PDB file of C-alpha atoms in Angstrom:
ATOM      1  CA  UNK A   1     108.167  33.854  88.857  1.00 85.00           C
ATOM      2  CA  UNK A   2     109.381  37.514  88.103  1.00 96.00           C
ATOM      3  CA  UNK A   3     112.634  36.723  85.172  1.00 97.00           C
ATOM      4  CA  UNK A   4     112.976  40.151  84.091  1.00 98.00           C
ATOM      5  CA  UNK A   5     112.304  43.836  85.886  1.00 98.00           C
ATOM      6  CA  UNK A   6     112.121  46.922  83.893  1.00 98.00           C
ATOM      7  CA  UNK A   7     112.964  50.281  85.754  1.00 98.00           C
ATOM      8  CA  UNK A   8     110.882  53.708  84.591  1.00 97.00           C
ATOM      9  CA  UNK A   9     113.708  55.993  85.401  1.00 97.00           C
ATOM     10  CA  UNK A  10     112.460  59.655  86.374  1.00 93.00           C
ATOM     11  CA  UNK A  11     110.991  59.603  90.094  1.00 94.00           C
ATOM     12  CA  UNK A  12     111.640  56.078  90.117  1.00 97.00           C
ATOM     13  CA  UNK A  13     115.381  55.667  90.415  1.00 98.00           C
ATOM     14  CA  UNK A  14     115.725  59.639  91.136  1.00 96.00           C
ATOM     15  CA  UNK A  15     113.784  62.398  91.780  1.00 92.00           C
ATOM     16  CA  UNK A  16     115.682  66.172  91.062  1.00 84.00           C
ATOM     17  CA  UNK A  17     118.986  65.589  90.762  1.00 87.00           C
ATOM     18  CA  UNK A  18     119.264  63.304  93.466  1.00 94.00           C
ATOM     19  CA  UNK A  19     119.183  59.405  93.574  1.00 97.00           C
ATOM     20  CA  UNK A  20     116.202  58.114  95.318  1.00 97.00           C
ATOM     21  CA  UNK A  21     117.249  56.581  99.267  1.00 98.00           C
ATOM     22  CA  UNK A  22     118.528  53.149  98.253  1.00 98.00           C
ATOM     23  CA  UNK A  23     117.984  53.286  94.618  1.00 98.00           C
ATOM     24  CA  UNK A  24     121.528  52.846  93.940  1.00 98.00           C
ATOM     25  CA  UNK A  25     121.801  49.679  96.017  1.00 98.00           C
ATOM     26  CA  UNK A  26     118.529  48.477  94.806  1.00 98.00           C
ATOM     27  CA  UNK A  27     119.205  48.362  91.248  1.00 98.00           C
ATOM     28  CA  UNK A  28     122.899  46.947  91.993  1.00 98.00           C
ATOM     29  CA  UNK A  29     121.109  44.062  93.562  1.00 98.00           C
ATOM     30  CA  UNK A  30     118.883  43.550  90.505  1.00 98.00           C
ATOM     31  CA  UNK A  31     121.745  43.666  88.175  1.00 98.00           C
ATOM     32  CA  UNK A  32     123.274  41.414  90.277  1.00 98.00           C
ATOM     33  CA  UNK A  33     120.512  38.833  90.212  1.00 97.00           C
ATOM     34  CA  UNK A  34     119.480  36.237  87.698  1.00 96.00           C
ATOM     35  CA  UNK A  35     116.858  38.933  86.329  1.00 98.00           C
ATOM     36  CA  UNK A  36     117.273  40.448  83.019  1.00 98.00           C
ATOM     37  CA  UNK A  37     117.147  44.261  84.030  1.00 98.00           C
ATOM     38  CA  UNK A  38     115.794  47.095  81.183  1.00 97.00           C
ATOM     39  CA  UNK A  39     115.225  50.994  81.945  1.00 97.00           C
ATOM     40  CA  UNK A  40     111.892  52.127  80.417  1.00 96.00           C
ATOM     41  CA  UNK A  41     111.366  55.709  79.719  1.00 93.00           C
ATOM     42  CA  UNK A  42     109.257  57.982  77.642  1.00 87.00           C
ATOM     43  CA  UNK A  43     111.483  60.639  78.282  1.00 84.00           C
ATOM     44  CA  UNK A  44     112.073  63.721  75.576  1.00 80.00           C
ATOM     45  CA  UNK A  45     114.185  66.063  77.094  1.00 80.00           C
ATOM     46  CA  UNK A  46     117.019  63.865  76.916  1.00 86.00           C
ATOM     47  CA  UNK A  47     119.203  61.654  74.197  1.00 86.00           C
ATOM     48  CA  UNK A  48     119.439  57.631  74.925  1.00 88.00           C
ATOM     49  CA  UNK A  49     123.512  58.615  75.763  1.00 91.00           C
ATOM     50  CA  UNK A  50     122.081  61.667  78.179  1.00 91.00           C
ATOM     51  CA  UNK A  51     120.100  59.247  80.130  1.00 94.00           C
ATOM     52  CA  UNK A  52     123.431  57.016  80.216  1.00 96.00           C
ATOM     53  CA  UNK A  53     125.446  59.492  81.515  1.00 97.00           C
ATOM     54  CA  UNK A  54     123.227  61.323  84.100  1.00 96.00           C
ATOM     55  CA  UNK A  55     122.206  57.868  85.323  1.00 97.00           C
ATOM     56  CA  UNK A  56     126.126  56.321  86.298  1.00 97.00           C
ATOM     57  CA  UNK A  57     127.051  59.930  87.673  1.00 97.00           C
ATOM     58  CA  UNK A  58     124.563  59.547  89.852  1.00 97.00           C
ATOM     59  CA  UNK A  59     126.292  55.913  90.467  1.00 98.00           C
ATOM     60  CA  UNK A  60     123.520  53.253  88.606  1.00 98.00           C
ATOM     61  CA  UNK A  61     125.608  50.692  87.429  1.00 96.00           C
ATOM     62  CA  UNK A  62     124.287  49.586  83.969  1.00 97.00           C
ATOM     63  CA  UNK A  63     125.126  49.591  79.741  1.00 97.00           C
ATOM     64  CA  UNK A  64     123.689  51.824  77.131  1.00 95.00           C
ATOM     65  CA  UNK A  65     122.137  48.755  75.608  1.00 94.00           C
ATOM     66  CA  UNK A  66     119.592  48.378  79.263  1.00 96.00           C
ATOM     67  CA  UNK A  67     118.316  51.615  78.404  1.00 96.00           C
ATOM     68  CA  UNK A  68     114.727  51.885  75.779  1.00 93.00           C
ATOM     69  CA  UNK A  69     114.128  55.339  74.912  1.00 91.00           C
ATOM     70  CA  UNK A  70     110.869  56.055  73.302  1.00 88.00           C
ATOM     71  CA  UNK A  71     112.602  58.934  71.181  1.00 89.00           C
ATOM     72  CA  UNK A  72     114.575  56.375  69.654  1.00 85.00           C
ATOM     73  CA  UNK A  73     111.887  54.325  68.871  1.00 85.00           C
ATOM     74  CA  UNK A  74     109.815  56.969  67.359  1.00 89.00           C
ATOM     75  CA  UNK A  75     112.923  57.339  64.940  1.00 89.00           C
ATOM     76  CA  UNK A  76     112.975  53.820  64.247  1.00 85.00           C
ATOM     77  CA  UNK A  77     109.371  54.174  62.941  1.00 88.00           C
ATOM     78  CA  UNK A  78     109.844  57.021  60.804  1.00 92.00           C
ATOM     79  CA  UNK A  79     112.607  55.275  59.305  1.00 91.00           C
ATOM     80  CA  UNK A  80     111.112  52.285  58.660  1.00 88.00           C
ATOM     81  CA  UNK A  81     108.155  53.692  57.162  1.00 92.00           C
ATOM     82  CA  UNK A  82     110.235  56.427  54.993  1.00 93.00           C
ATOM     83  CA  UNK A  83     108.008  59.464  56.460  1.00 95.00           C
ATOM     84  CA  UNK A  84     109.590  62.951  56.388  1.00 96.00           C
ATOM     85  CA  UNK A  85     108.595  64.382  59.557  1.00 96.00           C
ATOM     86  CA  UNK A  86     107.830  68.007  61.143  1.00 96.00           C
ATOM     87  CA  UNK A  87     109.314  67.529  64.461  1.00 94.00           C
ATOM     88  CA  UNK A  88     107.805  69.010  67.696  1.00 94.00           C
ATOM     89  CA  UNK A  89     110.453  67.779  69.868  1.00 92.00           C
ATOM     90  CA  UNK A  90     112.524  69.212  72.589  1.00 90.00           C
ATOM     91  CA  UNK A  91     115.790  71.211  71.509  1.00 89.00           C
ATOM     92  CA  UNK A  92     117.887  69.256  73.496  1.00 85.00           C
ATOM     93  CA  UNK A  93     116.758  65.952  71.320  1.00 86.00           C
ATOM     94  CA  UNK A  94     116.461  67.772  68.462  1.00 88.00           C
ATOM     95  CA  UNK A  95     119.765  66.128  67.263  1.00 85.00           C
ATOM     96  CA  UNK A  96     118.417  62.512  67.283  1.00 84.00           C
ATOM     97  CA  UNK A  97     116.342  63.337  64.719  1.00 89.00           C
ATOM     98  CA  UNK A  98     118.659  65.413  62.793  1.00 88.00           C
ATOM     99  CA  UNK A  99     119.389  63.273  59.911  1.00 89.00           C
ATOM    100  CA  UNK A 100     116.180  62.493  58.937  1.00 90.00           C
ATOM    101  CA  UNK A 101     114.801  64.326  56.046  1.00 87.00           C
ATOM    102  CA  UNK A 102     112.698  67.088  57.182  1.00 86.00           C
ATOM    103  CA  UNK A 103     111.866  69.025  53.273  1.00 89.00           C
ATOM    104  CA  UNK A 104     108.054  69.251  52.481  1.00 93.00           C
ATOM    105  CA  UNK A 105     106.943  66.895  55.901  1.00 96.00           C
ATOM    106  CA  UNK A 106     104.183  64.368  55.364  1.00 96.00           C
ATOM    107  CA  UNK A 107     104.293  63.261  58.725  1.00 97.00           C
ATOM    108  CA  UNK A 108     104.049  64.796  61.957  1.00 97.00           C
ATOM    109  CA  UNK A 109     106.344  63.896  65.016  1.00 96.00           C
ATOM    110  CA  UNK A 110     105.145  65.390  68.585  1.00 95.00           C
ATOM    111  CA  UNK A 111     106.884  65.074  72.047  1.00 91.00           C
ATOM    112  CA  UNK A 112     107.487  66.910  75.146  1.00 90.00           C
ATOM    113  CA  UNK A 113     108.738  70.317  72.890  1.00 90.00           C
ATOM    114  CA  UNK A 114     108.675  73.057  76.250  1.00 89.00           C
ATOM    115  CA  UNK A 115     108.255  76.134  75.153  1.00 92.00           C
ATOM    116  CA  UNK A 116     108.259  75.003  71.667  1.00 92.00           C
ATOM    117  CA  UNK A 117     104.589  74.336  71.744  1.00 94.00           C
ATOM    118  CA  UNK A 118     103.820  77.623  70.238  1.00 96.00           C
ATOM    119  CA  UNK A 119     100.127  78.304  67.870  1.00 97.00           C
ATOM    120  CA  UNK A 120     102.097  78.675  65.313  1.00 97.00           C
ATOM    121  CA  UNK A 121     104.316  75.274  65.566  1.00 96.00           C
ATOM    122  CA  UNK A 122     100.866  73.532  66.640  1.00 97.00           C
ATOM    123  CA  UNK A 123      98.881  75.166  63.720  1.00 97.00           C
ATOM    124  CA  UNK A 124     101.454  74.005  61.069  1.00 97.00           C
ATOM    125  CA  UNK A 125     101.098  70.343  62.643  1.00 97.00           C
ATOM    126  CA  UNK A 126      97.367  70.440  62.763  1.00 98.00           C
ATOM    127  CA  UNK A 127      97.707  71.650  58.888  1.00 98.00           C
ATOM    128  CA  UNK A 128      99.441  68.510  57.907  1.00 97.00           C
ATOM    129  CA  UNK A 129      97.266  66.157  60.705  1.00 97.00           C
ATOM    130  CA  UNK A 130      94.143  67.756  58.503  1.00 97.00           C
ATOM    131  CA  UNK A 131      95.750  66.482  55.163  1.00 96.00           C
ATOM    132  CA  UNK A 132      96.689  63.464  56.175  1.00 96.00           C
ATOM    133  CA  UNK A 133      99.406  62.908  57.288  1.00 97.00           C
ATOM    134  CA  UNK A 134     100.080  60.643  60.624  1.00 97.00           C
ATOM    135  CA  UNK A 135     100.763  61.608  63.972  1.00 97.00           C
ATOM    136  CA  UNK A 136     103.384  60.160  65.563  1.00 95.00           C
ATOM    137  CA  UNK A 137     103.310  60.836  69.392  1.00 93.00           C
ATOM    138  CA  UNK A 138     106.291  59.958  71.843  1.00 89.00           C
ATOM    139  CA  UNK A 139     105.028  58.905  74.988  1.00 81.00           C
ATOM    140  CA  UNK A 140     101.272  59.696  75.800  1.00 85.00           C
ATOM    141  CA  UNK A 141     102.039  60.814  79.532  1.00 83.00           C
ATOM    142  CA  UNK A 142      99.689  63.980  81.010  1.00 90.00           C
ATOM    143  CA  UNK A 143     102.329  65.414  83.234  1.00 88.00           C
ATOM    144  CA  UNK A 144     105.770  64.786  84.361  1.00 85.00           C
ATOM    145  CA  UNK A 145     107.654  66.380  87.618  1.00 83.00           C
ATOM    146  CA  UNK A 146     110.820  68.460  87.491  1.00 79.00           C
ATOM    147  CA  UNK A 147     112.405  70.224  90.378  1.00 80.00           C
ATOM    148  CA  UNK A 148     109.835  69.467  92.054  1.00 81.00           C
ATOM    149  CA  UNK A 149     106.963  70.682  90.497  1.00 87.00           C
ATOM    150  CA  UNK A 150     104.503  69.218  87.908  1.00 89.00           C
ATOM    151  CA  UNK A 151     104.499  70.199  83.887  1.00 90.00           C
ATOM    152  CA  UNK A 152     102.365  69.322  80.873  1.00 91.00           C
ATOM    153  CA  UNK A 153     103.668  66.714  79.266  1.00 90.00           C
ATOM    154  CA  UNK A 154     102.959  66.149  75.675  1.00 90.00           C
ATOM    155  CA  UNK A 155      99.916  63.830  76.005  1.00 92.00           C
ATOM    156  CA  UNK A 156      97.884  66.847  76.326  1.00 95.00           C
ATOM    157  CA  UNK A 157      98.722  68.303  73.158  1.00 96.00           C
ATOM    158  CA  UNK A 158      98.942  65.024  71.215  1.00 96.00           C
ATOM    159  CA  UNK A 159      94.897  64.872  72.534  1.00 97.00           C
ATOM    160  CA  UNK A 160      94.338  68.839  71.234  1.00 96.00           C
ATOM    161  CA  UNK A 161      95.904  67.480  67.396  1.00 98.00           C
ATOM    162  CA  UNK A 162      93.468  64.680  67.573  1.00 98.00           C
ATOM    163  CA  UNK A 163      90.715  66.205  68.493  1.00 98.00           C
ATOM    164  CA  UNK A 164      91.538  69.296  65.934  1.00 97.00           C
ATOM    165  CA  UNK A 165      91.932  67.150  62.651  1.00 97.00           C
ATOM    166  CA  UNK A 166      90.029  63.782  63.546  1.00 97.00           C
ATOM    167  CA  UNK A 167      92.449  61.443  63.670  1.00 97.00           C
ATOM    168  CA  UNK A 168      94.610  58.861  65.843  1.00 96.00           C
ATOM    169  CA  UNK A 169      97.598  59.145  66.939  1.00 96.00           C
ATOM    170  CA  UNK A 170     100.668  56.584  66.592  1.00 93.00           C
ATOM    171  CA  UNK A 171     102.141  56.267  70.377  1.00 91.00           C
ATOM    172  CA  UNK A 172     105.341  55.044  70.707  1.00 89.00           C
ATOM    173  CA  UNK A 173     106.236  54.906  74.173  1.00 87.00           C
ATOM    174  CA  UNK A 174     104.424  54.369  76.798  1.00 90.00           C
ATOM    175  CA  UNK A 175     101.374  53.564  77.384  1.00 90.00           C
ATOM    176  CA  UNK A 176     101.905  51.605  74.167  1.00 91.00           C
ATOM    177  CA  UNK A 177     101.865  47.763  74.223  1.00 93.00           C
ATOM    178  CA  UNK A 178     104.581  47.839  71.751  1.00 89.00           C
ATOM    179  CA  UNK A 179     106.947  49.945  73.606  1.00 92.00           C
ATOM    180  CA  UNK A 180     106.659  47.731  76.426  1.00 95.00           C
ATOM    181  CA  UNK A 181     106.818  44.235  74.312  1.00 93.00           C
ATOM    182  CA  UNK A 182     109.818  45.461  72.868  1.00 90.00           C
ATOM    183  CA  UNK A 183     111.635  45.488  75.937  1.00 92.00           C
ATOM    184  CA  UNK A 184     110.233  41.841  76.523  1.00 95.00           C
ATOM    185  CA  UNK A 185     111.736  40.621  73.605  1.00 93.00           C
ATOM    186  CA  UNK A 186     115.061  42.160  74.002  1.00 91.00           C
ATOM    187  CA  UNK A 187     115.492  40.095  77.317  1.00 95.00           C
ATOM    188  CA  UNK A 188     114.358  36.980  75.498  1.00 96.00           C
ATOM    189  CA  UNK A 189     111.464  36.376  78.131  1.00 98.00           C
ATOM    190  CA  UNK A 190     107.635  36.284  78.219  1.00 98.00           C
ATOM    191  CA  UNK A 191     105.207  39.782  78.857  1.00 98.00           C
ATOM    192  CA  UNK A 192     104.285  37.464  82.265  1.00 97.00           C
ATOM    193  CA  UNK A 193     107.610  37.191  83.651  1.00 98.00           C
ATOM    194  CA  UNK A 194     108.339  40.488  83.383  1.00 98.00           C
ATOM    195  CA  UNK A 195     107.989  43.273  86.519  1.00 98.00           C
ATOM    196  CA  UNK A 196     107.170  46.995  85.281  1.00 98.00           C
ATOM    197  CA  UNK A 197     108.029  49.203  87.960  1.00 98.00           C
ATOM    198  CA  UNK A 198     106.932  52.438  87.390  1.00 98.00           C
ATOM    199  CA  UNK A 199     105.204  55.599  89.608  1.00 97.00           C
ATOM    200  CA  UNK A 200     102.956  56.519  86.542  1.00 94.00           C
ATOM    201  CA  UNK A 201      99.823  54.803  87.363  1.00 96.00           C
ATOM    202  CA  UNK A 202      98.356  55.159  83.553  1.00 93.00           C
ATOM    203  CA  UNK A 203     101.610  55.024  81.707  1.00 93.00           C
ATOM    204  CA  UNK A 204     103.873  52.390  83.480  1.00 96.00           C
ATOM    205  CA  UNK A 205     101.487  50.559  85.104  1.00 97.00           C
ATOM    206  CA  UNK A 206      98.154  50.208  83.374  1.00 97.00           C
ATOM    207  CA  UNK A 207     100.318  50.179  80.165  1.00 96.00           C
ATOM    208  CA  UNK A 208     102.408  47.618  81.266  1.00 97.00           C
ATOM    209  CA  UNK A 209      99.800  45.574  82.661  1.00 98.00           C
ATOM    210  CA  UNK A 210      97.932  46.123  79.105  1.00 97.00           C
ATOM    211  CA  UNK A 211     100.804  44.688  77.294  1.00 97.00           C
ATOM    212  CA  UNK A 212     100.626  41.545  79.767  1.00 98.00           C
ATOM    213  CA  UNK A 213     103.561  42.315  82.085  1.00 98.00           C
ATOM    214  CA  UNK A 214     103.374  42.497  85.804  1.00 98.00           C
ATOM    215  CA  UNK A 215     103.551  46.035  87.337  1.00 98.00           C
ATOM    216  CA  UNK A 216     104.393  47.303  90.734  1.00 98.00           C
ATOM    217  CA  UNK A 217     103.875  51.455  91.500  1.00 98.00           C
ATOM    218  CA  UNK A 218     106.015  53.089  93.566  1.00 98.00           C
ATOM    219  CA  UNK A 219     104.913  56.020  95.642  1.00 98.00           C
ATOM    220  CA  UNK A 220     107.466  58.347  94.647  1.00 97.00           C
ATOM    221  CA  UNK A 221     108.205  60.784  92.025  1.00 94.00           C
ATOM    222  CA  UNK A 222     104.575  61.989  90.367  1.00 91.00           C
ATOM    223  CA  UNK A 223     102.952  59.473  92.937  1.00 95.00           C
ATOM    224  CA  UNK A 224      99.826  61.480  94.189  1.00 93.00           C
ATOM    225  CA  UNK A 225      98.015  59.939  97.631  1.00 96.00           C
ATOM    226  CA  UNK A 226      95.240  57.349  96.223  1.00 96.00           C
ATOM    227  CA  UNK A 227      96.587  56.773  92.854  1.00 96.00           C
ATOM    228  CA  UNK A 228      96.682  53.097  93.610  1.00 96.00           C
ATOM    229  CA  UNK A 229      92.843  53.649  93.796  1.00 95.00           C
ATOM    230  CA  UNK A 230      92.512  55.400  90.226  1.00 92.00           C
ATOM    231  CA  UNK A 231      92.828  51.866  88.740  1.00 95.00           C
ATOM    232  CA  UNK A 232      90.301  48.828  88.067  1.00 96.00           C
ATOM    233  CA  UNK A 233      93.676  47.075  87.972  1.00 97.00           C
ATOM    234  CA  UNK A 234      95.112  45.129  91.071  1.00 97.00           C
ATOM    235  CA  UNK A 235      98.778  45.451  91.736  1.00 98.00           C
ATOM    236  CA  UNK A 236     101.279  46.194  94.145  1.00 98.00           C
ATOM    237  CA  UNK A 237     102.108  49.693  95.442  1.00 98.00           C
ATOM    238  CA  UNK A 238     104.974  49.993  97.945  1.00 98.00           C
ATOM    239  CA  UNK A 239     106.763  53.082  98.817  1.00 98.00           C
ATOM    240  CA  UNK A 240     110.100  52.961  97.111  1.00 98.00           C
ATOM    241  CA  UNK A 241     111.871  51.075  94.067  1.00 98.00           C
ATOM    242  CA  UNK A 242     113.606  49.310  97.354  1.00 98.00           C
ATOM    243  CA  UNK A 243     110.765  47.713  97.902  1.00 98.00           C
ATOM    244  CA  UNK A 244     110.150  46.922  94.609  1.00 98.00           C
ATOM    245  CA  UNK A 245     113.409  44.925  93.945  1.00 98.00           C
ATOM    246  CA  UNK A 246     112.677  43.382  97.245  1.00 97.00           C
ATOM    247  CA  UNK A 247     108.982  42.081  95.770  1.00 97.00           C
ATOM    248  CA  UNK A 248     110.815  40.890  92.839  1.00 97.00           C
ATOM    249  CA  UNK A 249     113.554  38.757  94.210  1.00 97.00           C
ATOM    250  CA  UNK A 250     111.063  37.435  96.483  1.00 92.00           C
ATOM    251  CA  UNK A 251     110.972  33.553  95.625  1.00 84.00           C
ATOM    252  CA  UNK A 252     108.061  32.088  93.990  1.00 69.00           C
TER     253      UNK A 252
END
């Protein structure tokens, strides 16, 4: 029996700047619902509050505490572990990390940074990667969609930095298991009675599925035709978040 569902939120609840047909509805009757109800995302473009906002003016009903941004777990990390970090991140995030101390880094923190991804920003982190110090990588995703069309995400260049200074990177995010288990324990349930729904075949599903969740893909957002068949993995694909909720409340 499904106890808890966890929502990626880019082309899964919207797509542009517009809420996906019946998305609205569909996560109202979730909340609604004995299931404990979490919103996944990798994204770094956006503060945890950003996500807030944009999501309940596009009318999701939900709190700030549903909501598990990778971004603020990478922080979380950092500051447990006392690194000083360089910070490849996107300017409009920038802030989150803004009171960490940044003198003389010994660590090296890498997201989706746009056009920040210059040689020379990507030298200086391969400099430090080469000495040493760890990579911390938020999110591992390939690409991402945005008005419509697709962009690198920052998997790509996390790859390049390992590949460059022979080492491993730290993800936090997904695909990571622990990004995933962390939402599991926050809803006080069990990696098998939870339903990832997600239209990221490698990083919501096979990641969730890695961790021991369930996972359902939806064919919307970065969906391409015959990702369901890119897998080894069995699970549900159904064309809408809609249908997802519908899977979910389905009774055992």
């Amino acid at each position: 029996m499904v106890r808890g569902l966890f929502f990626d939120i880019s082309g899964v609840l919207y797509d542009g700047h517009q809420a996906i047909d019946g998305a609205v509805a569909a996560v109202a009757r979730a909340q609604a619902s004995s299931l404990e109800v979490r919103f996944l995302t990798n994204t770094s473009r956006k503060t945890r509050m950003k996500v807030f906002d944009d999501l309940t003016k596009l009318g999701f009903d939900l709190t700030l505490n549903q909501i598990i941004t990778a971004p603020s777990a990478a922080k979380a990390m950092i500051l447990d572990r006392g690194w000083r970090p360089l910070c490849l991140v996107h300017e409009r995030v920038m802030e989150e990390f803004s009171d960490l101390p940044q003198d003389d880094p010994n660590a090296v923190l890498l997201a989706d940074a746009a056009e920040g991804f210059t040689y020379q920003a990507l030298n200086r982190a391969f400099r430090l990667c080469l000495e040493g110090a760890p990579l911390i990588g938020i999110g591992m995703n390939r690409y991402f969609k945005l008005d419509g069309q697709m962009h690198l995400d920052a998997g790509p260049f996390i790859r390049a930095l390992e590949y460059a200074a022979g080492t491993q990177a730290l993800i936090v995010g997904k695909p990571a298991p622990a990004f995933f288990l962390q939402g599991v324990s926050e809803a006080g349930l069990l990696p098998g009675e939870v339903m990832m729904v997600g239209d990221d075949v490698q990083g919501d599903v096979e990641g969730a599925m890695g961790a021991g969740l369930l996972a359902c893909l939806v064919q919307t957002g970065k969906y391409r035709d015959g990702d369901e068949d890119r897998s080894d993995l069995t699970f549900p694909c159904v064309p809408s978040v809609v249908d997802a909720v519908d899977l979910a409340l389905k009774p055992a």
